[in-house]
């Protein structure tokens, strides 16, 4: 019997999850063989541009329960959700994105301090983040696209006034259906999004 393609394995994994419910996921998580773990890299915005000595704190991104996990989410169709059966992120997806945003903004050298909202100093402004999509979409023709949709809101921390808000979207087609290719597609999408988001935040923080 020929080996299953990743797309086929995703479908089967999703079916097993639907039939077995939480017990199937628990069984997978407790399996003796660990899942391969993948990381993503920051991408700094431009070093030239508006500079500020302000302090910016980045809140933990809001996300649905399906996204707020360390599993790599896959949508085989518009109404179904499953996960790559043999791969995971190095942390929960919201924490991965929070770290990427902080490092990308900091790497520009254009702000006094940027860090997590948990336990940080009193900020001048705060960045609220909502993850509307952070997943692989399987298209009708079988191709797979890493899809990211992020909403950012900058607040004045003194009076909680909304300074500005904007959504950022990007998708990148995977070269093939291997986990490495899928993670590379996420990175390609982030390489476009992170500099754009960092520059926008620094114009408004």
CSV table of N, CA and C in Angstrom, one decimal, residues 21-31:
chain,number,residue,atom,x,y,z
A,21,UNK,N,-13.7,12.3,19.5
A,21,UNK,CA,-13.8,13.5,20.3
A,21,UNK,C,-12.5,13.8,21.0
A,22,UNK,N,-12.6,14.3,22.3
A,22,UNK,CA,-11.4,14.7,23.0
A,22,UNK,C,-10.5,13.5,23.3
A,23,UNK,N,-11.1,12.3,23.4
A,23,UNK,CA,-10.2,11.2,23.8
A,23,UNK,C,-9.2,10.9,22.7
A,24,UNK,N,-9.6,11.1,21.4
A,24,UNK,CA,-8.6,10.9,20.3
A,24,UNK,C,-7.5,11.9,20.4
A,25,UNK,N,-7.8,13.2,20.8
A,25,UNK,CA,-6.7,14.2,20.9
A,25,UNK,C,-5.9,13.8,22.1
A,26,UNK,N,-6.5,13.4,23.2
A,26,UNK,CA,-5.7,13.1,24.4
A,26,UNK,C,-4.8,11.9,24.1
A,27,UNK,N,-5.3,10.9,23.4
A,27,UNK,CA,-4.4,9.8,23.0
A,27,UNK,C,-3.3,10.2,22.2
A,28,UNK,N,-3.5,11.1,21.2
A,28,UNK,CA,-2.4,11.6,20.4
A,28,UNK,C,-1.4,12.3,21.2
A,29,UNK,N,-1.8,13.2,22.1
A,29,UNK,CA,-0.9,14.0,22.9
A,29,UNK,C,-0.1,13.1,23.9
A,30,UNK,N,-0.6,12.0,24.3
A,30,UNK,CA,0.1,11.1,25.2
A,30,UNK,C,0.9,10.0,24.5
A,31,UNK,N,0.9,10.1,23.2
A,31,UNK,CA,1.6,9.1,22.4
A,31,UNK,C,3.1,9.1,22.8
